[in-house]
mmCIF file of C-alpha atoms in Angstrom:
data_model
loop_
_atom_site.group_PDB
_atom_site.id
_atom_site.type_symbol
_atom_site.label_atom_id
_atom_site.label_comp_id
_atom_site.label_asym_id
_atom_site.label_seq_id
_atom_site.Cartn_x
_atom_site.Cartn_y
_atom_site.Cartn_z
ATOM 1 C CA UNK A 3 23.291 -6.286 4.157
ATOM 2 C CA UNK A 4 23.270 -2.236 4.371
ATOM 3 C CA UNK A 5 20.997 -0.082 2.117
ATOM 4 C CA UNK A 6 21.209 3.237 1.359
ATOM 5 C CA UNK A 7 19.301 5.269 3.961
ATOM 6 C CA UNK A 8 15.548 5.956 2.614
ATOM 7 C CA UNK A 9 13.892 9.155 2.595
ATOM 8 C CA UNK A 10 11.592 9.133 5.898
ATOM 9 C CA UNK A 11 9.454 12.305 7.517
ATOM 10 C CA UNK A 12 8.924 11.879 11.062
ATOM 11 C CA UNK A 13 6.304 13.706 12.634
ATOM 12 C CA UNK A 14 5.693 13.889 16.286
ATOM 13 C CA UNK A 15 8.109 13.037 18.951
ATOM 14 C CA UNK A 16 6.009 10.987 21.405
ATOM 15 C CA UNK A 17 2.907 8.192 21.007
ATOM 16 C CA UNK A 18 2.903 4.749 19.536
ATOM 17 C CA UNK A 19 5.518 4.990 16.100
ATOM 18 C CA UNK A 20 2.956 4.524 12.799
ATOM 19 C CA UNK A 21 4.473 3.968 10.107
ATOM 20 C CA UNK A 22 2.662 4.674 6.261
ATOM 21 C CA UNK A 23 3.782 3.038 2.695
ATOM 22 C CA UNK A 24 2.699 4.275 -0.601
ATOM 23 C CA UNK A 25 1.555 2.596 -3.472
ATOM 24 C CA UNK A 26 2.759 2.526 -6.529
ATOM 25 C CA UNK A 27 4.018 5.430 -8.898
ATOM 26 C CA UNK A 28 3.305 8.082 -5.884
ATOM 27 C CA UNK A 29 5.614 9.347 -2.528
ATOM 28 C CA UNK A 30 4.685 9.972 0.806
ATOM 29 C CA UNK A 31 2.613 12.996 0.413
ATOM 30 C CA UNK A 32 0.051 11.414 -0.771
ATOM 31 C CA UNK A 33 -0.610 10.771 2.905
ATOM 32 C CA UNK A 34 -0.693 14.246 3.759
ATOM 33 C CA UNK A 35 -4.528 14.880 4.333
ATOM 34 C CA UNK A 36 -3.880 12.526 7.209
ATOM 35 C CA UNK A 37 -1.437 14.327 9.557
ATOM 36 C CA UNK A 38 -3.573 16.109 11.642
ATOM 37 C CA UNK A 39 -6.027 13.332 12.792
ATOM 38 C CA UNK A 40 -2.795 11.304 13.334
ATOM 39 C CA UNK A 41 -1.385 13.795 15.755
ATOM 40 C CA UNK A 42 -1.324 11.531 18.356
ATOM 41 C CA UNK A 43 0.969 9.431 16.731
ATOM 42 C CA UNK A 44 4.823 9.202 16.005
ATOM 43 C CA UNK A 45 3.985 9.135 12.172
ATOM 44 C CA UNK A 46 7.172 8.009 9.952
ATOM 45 C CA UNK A 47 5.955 8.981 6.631
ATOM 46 C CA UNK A 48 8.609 6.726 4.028
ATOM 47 C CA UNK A 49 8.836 7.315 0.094
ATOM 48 C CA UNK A 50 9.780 3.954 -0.851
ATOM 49 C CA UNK A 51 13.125 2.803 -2.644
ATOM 50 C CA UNK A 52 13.334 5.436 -5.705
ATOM 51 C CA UNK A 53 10.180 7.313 -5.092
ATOM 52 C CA UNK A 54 9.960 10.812 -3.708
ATOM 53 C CA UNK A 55 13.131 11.865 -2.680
ATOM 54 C CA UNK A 56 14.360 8.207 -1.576
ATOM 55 C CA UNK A 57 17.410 6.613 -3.215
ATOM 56 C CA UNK A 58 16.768 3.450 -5.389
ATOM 57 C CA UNK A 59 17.399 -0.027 -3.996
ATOM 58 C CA UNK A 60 18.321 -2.831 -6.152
ATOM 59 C CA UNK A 61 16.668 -5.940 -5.698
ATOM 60 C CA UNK A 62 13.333 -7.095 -5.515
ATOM 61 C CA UNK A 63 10.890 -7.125 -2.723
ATOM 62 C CA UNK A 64 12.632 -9.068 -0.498
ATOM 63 C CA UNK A 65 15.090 -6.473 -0.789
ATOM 64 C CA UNK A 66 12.600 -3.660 0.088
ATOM 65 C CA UNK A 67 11.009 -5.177 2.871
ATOM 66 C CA UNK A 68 14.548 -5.747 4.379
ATOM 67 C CA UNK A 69 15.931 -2.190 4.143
ATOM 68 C CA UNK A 70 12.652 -1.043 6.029
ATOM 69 C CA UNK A 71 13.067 -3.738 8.639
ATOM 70 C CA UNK A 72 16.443 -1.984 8.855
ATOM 71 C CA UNK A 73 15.830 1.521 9.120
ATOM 72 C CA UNK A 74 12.048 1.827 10.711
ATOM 73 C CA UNK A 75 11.341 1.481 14.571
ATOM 74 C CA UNK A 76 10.352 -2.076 15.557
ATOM 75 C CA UNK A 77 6.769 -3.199 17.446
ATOM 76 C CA UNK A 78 5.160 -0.643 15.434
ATOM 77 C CA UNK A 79 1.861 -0.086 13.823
ATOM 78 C CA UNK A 80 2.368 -0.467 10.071
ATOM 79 C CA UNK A 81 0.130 1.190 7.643
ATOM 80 C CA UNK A 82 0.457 -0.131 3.682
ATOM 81 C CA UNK A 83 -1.636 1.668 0.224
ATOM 82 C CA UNK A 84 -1.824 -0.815 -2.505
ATOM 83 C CA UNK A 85 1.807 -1.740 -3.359
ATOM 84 C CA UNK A 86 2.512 -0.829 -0.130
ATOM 85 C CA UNK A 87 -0.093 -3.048 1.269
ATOM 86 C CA UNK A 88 1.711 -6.042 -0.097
ATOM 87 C CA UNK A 89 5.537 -4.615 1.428
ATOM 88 C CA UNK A 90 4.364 -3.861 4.402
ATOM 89 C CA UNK A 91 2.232 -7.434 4.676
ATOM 90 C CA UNK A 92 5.799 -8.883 3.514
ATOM 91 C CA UNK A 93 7.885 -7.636 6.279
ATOM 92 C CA UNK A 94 4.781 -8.237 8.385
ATOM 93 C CA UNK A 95 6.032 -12.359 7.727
ATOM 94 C CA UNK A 96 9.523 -11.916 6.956
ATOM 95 C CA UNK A 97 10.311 -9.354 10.100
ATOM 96 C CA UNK A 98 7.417 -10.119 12.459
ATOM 97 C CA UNK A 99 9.471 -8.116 15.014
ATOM 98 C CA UNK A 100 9.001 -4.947 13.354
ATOM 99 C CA UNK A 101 4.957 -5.028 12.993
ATOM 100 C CA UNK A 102 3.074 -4.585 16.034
ATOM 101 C CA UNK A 103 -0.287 -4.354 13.989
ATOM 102 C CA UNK A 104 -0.690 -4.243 10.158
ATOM 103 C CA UNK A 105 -3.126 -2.317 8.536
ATOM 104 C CA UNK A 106 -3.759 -2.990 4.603
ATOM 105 C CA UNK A 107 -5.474 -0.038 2.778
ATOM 106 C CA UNK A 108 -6.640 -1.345 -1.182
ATOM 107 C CA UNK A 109 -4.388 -4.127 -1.159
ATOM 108 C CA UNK A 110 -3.821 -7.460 -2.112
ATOM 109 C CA UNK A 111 -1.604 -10.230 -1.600
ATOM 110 C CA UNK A 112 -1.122 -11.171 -5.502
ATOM 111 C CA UNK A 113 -2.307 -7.806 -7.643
ATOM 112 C CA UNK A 114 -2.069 -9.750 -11.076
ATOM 113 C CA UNK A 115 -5.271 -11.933 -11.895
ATOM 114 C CA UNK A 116 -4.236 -15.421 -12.333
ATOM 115 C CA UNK A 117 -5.994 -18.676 -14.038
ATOM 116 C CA UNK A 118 -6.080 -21.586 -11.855
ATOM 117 C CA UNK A 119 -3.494 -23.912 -10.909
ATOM 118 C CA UNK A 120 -3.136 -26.948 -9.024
ATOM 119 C CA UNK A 121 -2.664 -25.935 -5.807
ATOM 120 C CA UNK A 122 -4.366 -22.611 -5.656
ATOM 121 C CA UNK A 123 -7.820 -21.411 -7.224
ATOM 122 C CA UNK A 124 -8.370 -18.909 -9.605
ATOM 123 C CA UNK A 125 -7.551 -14.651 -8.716
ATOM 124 C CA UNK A 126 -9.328 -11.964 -9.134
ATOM 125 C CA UNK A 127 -7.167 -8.633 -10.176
ATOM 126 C CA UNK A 128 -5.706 -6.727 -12.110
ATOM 127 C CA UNK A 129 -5.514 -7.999 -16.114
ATOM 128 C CA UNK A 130 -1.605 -8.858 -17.286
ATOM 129 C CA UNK A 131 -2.082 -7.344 -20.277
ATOM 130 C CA UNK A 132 -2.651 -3.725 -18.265
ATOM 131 C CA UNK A 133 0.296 -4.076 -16.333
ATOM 132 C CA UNK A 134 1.825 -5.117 -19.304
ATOM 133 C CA UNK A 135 1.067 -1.770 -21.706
ATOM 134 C CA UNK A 136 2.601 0.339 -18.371
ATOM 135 C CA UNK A 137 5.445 -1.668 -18.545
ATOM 136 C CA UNK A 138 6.250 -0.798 -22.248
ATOM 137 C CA UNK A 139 5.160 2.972 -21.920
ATOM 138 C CA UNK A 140 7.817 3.314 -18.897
ATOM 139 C CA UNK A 141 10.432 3.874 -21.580
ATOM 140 C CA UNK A 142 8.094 6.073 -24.143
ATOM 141 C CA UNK A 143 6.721 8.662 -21.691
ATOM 142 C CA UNK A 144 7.270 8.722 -17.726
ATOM 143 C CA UNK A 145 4.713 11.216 -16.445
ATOM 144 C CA UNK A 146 2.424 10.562 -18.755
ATOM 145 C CA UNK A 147 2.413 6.359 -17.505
ATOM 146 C CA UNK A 148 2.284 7.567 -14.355
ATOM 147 C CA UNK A 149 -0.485 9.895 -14.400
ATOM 148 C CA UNK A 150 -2.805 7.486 -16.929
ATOM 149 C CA UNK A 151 -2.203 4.966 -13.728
ATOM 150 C CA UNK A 152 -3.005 7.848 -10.486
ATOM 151 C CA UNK A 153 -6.338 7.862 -13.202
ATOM 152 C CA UNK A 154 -7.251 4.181 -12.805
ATOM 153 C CA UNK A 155 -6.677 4.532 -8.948
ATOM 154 C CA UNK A 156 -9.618 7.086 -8.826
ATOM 155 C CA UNK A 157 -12.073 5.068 -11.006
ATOM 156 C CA UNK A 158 -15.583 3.957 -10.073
ATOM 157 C CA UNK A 159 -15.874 6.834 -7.350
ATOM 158 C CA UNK A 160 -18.148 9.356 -7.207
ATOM 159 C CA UNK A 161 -15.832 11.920 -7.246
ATOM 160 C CA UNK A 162 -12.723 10.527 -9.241
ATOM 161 C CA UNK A 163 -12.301 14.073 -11.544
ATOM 162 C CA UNK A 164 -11.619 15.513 -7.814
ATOM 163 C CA UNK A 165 -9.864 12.679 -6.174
ATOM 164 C CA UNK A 166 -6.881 12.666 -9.444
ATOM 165 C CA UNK A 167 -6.815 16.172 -9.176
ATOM 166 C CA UNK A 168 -6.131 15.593 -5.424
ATOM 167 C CA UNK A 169 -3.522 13.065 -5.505
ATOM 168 C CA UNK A 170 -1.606 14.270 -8.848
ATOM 169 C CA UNK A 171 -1.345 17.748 -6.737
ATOM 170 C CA UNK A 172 -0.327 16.078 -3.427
ATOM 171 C CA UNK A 173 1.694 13.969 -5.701
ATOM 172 C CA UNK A 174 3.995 16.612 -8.079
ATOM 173 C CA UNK A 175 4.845 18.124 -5.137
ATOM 174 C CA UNK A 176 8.134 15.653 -5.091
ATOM 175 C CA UNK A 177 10.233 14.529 -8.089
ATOM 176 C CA UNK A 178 8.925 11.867 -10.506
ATOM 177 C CA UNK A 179 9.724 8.320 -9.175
ATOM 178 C CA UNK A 180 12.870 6.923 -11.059
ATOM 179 C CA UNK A 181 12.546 4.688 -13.918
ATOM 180 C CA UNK A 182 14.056 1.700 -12.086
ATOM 181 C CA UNK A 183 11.674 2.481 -8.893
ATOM 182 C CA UNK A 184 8.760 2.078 -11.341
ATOM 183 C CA UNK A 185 9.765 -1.013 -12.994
ATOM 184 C CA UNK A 186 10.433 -2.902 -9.699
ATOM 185 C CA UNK A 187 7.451 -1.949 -8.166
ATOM 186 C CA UNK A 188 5.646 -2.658 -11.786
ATOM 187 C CA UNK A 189 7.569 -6.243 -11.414
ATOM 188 C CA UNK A 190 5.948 -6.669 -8.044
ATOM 189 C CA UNK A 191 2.455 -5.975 -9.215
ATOM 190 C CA UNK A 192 3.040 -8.651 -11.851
ATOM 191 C CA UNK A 193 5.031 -11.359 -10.159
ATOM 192 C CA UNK A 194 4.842 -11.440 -6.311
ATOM 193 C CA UNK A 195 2.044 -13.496 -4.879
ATOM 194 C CA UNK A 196 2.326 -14.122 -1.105
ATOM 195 C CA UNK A 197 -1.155 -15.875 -0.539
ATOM 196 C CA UNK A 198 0.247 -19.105 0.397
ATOM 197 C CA UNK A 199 1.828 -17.186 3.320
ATOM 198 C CA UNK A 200 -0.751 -15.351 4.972
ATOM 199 C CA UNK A 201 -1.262 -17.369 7.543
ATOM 200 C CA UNK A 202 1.793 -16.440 9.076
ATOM 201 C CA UNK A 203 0.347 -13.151 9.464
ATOM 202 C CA UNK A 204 -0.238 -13.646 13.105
ATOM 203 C CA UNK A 205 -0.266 -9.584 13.983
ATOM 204 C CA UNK A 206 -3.967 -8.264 14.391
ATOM 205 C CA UNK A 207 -4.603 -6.973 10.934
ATOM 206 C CA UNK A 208 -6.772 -4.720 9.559
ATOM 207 C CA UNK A 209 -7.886 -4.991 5.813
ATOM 208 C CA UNK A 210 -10.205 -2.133 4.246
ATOM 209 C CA UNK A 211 -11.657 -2.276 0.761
ATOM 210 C CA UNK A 212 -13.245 0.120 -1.714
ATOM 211 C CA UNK A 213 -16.276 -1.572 -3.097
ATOM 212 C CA UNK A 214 -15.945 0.371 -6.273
ATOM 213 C CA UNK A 215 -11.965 -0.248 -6.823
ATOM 214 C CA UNK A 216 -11.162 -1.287 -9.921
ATOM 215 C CA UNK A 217 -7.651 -2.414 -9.375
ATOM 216 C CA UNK A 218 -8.019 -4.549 -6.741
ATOM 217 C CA UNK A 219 -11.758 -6.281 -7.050
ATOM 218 C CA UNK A 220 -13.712 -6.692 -3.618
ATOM 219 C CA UNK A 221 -14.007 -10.962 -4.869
ATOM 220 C CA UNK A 222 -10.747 -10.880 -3.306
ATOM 221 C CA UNK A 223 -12.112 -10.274 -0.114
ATOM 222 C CA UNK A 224 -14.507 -13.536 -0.169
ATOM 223 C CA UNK A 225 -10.383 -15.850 -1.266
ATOM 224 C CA UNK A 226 -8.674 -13.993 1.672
ATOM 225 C CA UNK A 227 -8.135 -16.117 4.768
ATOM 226 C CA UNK A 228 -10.306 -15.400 7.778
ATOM 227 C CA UNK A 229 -8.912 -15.147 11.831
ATOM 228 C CA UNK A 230 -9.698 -14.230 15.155
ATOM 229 C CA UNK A 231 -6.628 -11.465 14.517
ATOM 230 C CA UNK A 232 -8.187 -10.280 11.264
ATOM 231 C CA UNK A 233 -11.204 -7.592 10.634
ATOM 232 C CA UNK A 234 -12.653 -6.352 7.614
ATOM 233 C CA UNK A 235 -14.271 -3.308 6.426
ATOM 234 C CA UNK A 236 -15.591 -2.458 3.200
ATOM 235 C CA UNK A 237 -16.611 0.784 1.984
ATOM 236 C CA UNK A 238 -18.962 1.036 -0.081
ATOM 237 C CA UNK A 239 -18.933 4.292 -1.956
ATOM 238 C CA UNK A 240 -14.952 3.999 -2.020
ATOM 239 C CA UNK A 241 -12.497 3.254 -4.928
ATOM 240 C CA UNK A 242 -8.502 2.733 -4.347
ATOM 241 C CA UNK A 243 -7.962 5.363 -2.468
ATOM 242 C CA UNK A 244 -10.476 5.747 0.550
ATOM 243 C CA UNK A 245 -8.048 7.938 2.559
ATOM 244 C CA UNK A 246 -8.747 10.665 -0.175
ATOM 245 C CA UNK A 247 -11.953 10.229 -1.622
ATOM 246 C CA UNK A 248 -13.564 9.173 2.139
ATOM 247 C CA UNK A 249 -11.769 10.383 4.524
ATOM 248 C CA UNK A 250 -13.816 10.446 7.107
ATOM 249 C CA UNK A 251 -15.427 7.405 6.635
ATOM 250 C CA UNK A 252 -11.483 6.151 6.379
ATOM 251 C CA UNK A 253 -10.524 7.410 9.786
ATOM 252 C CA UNK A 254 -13.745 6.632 11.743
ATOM 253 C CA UNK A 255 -12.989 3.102 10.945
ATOM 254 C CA UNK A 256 -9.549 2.946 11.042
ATOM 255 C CA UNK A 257 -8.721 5.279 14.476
ATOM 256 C CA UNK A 258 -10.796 2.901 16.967
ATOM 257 C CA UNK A 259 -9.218 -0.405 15.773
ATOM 258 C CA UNK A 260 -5.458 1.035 16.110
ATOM 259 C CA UNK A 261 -6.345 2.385 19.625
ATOM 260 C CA UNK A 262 -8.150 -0.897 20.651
ATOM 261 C CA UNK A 263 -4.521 -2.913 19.272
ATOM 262 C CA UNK A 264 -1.914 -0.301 20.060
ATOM 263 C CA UNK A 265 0.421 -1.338 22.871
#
């Protein structure tokens, strides 16, 4: 199946290829406090299906995580925000080819909080009826859904006035996401839980945490599976979006364990 080619910046032309995935309602510059401690790096900075200045996709996330497959280099060190997390963990199992090393920044495997069942316990995350109210205010007023969201990403830290004002400006430096772009990605918050397949997550994986997030709760930490190829680091004065609030902390954590895995 062929996709329409996705917006990707490529910086650097030598080093092991990185790649980094938004979350959701944002593009690919919300990575850009990053570039210059990646310099090392062949960095392929991607605004996802109808974010940024990438074309939509239709589909779901299967459909996603097959059109980066597709057009992103293979055996390389993959890099996922939140929504992205959860893409880049899926073509981490669907395309094991393509990930050399996954690194999951404020994500989870199933973002919606969900009662127990009968074959799996009860998840900590994000209340349906949140994700519901941005689903009906997609149609009302776009920015304004999008920007009460970049908001939530920022609460709990100690700094989250600065941090919104940060991303919203790294953020509105591309066009609004698409309508359809938001509602898939809003879909996969709701609907796509993966947990049962984690364990074919067989990469060395990296999973960091903000201890004061308050979209994806550190409990989720004690219900995700444990490995020799897995290592986790919480921070403890971070919210959703460590890369901006702690940056330092972010990379002094996250630089060693890439160089120790890189190949």
């Amino acid at each position: 199946m062929s996709f329409p080619a996705l917006h990707i910046d490529t910086v650097g032309t030598h080093g092991p290829d990185l790649i980094l995935l938004h979350g959701w309602g944002v593009n690919n510059a919300v990575f850009s406090p990053l570039k210059n401690a990646l310099h090392q790096y062949r960095v392929h900075y991607v605004d996802l299906p109808g974010f940024g200045l990438s074309p939509n996709i239709d589909g779901d996330i299967n459909q996603w995580a097959q059109a980066l497959a597709q057009q992103l280099p293979k055996h390389a060190i993959w890099i996922g925000w939140s929504l992205g997390g959860l893409i880049a963990s899926k073509v981490a199992i669907d395309y094991p080819d393509s990930v050399a090393t996954l690194v999951t920044i404020a994500s989870s495997p199933c973002f919606m909080a969900r009662d127990e069942s009968i074959t799996m316990p009860a998840w900590p995350g994000i209340l349906p009826a949140v994700l519901a109210q941005f689903s009906a205010q997609l149609n009302r007023n776009l920015p304004r859904t999008v920007e009460r969201f970049l908001a939530i990403q920022a609460m709990g830290s100690d700094n989250a006035k600065a941090d919104i004002n940060q991303i919203k400006q790294l953020v509105l430096s591309k066009p609004l996401p698409s309508r359809l772009a938001l509602s898939q990605g809003l879909t996969m918050l709701e609907e796509v839980d993966i947990r049962e397949r984690l364990s074919q997550i067989t990469q060395p994986w990296f999973r960091m945490w903000g201890k004061l997030d308050g979209l994806v709760p550190r409990k989720v930490i004690q219900q995700m599976p444990q490995a020799e190829n897995i290592n986790d680091i919480l921070l403890n004065k971070a919210s959703h979006a460590p890369f901006i609030s702690h940056q330092d902390d972010f990379l002094h954590h996250l630089l060693p364990w890439i160089i120790k895995y890189q190949q």
